């Protein structure tokens, strides 16, 4: 696995799942980036439209063959606007 400190992942689709009353917003990270990704904490910035939004520290999870990133529910209004649409992510590995 290659070790990178900062990574731009363009064009990930915002999705939502519901479990009872709980909603989770998430994105799958493209398989082609897997060699650069690892478990642990990442500082995440989303690029939506013309704005950069600091999401903060998040962990990546493996779901099947893909890494998945959950998005903070506190930014629900933004994720609802971009549901099914693509956003770009900047990931920076935290030591």
C-alpha positions in Angstrom: 0.0 0.0 0.0 1.3 3.4 -0.9 1.5 5.9 1.9 0.0 9.3 1.1 -0.7 12.2 3.4 -3.3 14.1 1.4 -5.7 12.9 -1.3 -8.3 14.5 -3.6 -11.2 12.1 -4.5 -13.4 13.7 -7.1 -17.0 12.8 -7.9 -18.3 10.7 -5.0 -22.1 10.4 -4.8 -23.9 11.4 -1.6 -26.3 8.7 -0.4 -28.6 8.2 2.5 -29.9 5.1 4.4 -32.6 4.9 7.0 -32.8 2.5 9.9 -36.0 3.2 11.9 -35.8 6.9 12.8 -32.1 7.1 12.3 -30.6 8.5 9.0 -27.1 8.1 7.9 -25.5 10.1 5.0 -22.5 8.5 3.4 -20.3 8.2 0.3 -18.5 5.2 -1.1 -14.9 5.9 -2.1 -14.0 4.6 -5.6 -12.1 1.3 -5.6 -9.3 2.8 -7.7 -8.2 4.9 -4.6 -8.1 1.9 -2.2 -4.3 1.5 -2.4 -4.0 5.0 -0.9 -6.6 4.6 1.9 -6.3 2.9 5.3 -8.4 2.6 8.4 -7.9 5.3 11.0 -8.6 9.0 11.3 -8.7 11.4 8.4 -9.4 15.1 8.3 -12.1 15.5 5.7 -13.0 18.6 3.6 -15.9 18.4 1.2 -16.1 20.6 -1.9 -19.7 21.2 -2.8 -20.6 23.7 -5.5 -18.1 26.5 -5.1 -17.6 26.0 -1.3 -15.2 24.0 0.8 -16.8 22.6 3.9 -14.6 21.3 6.7 -16.2 18.1 7.9 -13.5 17.3 10.5 -12.1 14.1 11.7 -13.8 10.9 10.4 -12.9 7.3 10.2 -13.1 5.2 7.0 -15.0 1.9 7.2 -14.7 -1.1 4.9 -18.1 -2.1 3.4 -17.7 -5.1 1.2 -14.9 -4.3 -1.2 -15.2 -0.5 -0.8 -14.2 2.0 1.8 -17.1 4.1 3.0 -17.2 7.5 4.8 -20.2 8.6 6.9 -21.1 12.3 6.7 -22.0 14.3 9.8 -25.8 14.5 10.4 -25.3 18.1 11.7 -24.8 19.0 8.0 -28.1 17.3 7.0 -29.3 20.4 5.0 -26.3 20.3 2.8 -26.4 16.5 2.2 -30.1 16.7 1.4 -29.3 19.3 -1.4 -26.6 17.0 -2.8 -28.4 13.6 -2.4 -27.7 11.5 -5.5 -25.3 14.2 -6.7 -21.5 14.2 -6.8 -19.2 16.1 -4.5 -15.4 16.1 -4.2 -13.5 15.2 -1.0 -10.1 16.1 0.3 -8.7 13.6 2.7 -5.7 14.2 4.9 -4.3 11.4 7.0 -4.0 12.2 10.7 -1.0 10.6 12.5 
